PDB file of C-alpha atoms in Angstrom:
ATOM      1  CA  UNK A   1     -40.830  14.207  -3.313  1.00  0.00           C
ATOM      2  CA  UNK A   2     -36.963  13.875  -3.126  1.00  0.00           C
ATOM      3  CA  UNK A   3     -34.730  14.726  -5.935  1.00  0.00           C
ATOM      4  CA  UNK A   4     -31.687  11.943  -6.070  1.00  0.00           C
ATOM      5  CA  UNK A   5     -30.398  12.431 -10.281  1.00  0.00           C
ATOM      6  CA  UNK A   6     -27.997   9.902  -9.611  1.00  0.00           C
ATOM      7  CA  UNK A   7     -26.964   6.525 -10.787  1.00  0.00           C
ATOM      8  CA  UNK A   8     -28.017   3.672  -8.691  1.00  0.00           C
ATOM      9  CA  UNK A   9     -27.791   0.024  -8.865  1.00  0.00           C
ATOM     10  CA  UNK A  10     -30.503  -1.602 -11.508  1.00  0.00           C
ATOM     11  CA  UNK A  11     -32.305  -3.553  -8.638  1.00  0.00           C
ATOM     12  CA  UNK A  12     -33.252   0.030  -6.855  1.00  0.00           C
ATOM     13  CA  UNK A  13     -36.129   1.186  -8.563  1.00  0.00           C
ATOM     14  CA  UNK A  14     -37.826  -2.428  -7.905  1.00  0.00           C
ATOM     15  CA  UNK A  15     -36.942  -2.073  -4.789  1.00  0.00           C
ATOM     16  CA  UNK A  16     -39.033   1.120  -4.536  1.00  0.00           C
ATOM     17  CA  UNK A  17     -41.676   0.493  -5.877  1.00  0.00           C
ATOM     18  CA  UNK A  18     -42.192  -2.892  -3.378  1.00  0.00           C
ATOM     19  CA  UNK A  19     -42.313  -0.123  -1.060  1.00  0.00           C
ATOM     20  CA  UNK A  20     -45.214   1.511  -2.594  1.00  0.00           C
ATOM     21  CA  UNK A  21     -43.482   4.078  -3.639  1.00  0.00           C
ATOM     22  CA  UNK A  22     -43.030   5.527  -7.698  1.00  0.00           C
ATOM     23  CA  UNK A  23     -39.593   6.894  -9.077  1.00  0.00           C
ATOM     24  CA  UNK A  24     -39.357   8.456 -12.465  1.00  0.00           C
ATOM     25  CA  UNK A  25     -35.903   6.925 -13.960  1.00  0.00           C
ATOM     26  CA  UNK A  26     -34.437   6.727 -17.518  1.00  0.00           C
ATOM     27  CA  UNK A  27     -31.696   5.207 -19.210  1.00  0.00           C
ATOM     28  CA  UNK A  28     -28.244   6.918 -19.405  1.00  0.00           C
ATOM     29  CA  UNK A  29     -26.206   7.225 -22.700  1.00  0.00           C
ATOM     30  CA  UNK A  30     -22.976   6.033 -23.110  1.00  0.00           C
ATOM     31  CA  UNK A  31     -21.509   9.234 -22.627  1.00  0.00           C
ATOM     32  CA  UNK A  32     -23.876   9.916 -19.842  1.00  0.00           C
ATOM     33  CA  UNK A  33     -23.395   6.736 -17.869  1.00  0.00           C
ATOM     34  CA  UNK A  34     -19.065   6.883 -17.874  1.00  0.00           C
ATOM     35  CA  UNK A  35     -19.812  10.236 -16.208  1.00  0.00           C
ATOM     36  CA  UNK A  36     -22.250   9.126 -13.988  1.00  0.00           C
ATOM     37  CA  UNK A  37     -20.199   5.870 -13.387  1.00  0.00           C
ATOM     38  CA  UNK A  38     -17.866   8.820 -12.699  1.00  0.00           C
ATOM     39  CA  UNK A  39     -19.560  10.829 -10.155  1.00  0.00           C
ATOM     40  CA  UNK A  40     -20.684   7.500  -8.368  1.00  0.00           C
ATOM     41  CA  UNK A  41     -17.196   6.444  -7.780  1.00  0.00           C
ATOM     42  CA  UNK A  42     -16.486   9.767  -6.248  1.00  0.00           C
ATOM     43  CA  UNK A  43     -19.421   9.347  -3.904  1.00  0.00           C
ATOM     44  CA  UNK A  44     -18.457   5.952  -2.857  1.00  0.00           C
ATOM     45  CA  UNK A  45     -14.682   6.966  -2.474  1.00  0.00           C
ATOM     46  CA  UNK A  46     -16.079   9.864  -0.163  1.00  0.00           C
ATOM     47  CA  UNK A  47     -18.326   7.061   1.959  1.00  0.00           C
ATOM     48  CA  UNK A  48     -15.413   4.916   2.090  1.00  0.00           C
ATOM     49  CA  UNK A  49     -13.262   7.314   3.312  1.00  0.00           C
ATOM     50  CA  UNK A  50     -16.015   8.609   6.357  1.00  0.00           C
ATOM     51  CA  UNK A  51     -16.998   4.676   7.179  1.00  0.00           C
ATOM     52  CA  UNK A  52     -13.784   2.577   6.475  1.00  0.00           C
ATOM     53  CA  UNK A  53     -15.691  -0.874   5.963  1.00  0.00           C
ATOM     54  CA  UNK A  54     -15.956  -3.570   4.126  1.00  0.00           C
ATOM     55  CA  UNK A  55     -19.117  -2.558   2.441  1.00  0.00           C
ATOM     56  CA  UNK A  56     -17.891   0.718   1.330  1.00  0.00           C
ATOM     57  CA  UNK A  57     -14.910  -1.072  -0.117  1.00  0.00           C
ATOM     58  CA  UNK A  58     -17.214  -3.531  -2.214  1.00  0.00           C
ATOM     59  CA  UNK A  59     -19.211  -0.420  -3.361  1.00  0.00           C
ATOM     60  CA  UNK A  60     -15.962   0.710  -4.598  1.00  0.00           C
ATOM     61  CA  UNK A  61     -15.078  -1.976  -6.162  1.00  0.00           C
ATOM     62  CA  UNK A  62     -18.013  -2.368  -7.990  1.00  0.00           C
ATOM     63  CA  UNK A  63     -18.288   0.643  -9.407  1.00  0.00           C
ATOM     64  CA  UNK A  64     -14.714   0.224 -10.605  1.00  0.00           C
ATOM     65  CA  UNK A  65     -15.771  -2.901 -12.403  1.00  0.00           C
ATOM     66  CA  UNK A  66     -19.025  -0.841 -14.381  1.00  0.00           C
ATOM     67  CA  UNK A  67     -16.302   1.534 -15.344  1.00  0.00           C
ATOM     68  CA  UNK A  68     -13.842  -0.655 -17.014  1.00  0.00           C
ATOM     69  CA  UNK A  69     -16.637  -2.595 -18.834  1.00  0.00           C
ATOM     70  CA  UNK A  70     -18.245   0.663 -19.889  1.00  0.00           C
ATOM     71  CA  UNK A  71     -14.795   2.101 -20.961  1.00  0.00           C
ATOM     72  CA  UNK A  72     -14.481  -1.583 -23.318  1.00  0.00           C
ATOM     73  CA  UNK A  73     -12.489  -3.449 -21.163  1.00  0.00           C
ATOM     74  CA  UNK A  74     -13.310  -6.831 -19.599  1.00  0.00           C
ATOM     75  CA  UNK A  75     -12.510  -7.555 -16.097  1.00  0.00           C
ATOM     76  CA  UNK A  76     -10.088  -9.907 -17.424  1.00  0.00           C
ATOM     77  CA  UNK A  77      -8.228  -7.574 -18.691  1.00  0.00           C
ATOM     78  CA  UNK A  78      -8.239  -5.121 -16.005  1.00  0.00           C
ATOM     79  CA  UNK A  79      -7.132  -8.381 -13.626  1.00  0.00           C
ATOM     80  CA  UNK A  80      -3.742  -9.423 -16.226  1.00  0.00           C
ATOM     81  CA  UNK A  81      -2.727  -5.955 -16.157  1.00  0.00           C
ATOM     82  CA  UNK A  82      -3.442  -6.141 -12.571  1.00  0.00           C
ATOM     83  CA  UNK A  83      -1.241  -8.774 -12.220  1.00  0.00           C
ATOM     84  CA  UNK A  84       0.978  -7.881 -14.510  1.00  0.00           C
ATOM     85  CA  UNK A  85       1.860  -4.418 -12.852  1.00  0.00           C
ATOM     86  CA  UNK A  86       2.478  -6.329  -9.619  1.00  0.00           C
ATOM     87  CA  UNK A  87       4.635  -8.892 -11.199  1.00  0.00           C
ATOM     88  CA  UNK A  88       6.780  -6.194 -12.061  1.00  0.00           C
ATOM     89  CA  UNK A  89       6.400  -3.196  -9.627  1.00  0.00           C
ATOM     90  CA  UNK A  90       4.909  -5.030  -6.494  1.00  0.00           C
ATOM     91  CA  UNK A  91       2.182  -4.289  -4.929  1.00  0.00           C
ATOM     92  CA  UNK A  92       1.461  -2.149  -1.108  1.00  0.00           C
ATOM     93  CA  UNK A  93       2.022  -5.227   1.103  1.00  0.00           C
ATOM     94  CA  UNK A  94       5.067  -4.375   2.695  1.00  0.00           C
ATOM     95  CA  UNK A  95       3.495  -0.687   3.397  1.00  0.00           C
ATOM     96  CA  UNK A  96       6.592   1.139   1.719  1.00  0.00           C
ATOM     97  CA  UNK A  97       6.388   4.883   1.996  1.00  0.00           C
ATOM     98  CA  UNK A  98       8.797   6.434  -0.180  1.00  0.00           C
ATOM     99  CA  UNK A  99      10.322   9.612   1.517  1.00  0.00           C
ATOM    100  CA  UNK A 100      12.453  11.376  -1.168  1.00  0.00           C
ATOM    101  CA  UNK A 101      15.229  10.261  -3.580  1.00  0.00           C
ATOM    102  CA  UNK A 102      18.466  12.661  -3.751  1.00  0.00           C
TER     103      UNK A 102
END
């Protein structure tokens, strides 16, 4: 048996069990999911950071995206202010590292 108590995508445990396996799961509650949604993003960061590809980036990402809905927000929203922060502040494009400011 190996011990994971960690929040994974909903297609995993169907996944297992086509492999003849069983997993005990449950469902998270609200409170318990943001955290988890919470630790997740952490671990994905951390893969991201060791791998650097495109497939740790959409992990990212998607986590992200569970977060915002589960904190109320629609993607929508998160995409205007998106948009709206660059509109006024720019975004990283031209790779601007700010040095100091006397």
């Amino acid at each position: 048996m190996k011990v994971y108590n960690k929040l994974v995508r909903d297609k995993i445990p169907e996944i297992i069990e086509a492999d003849g396996k069983y997993c005990k799961t449950r469902i998270l509650s609200g409170e318990e999911y943001i955290a988890a949604l919470e630790a997740k993003l952490n671990e994905e960061v951390a893969e991201y950071q060791k791998d650097k590809n495109l497939e740790e980036i959409a992990d990212v990402f998607e986590v992200l995206q569970a977060i915002c809905i589960a904190r109320g927000y629609s993607l929508e929203e998160l995409e205007a202010l998106r948009a709206k922060k660059a509109s006024e502040r720019g975004g990283f494009a031209d790779k601007i590292f700010l040095e100091y400011v006397e």
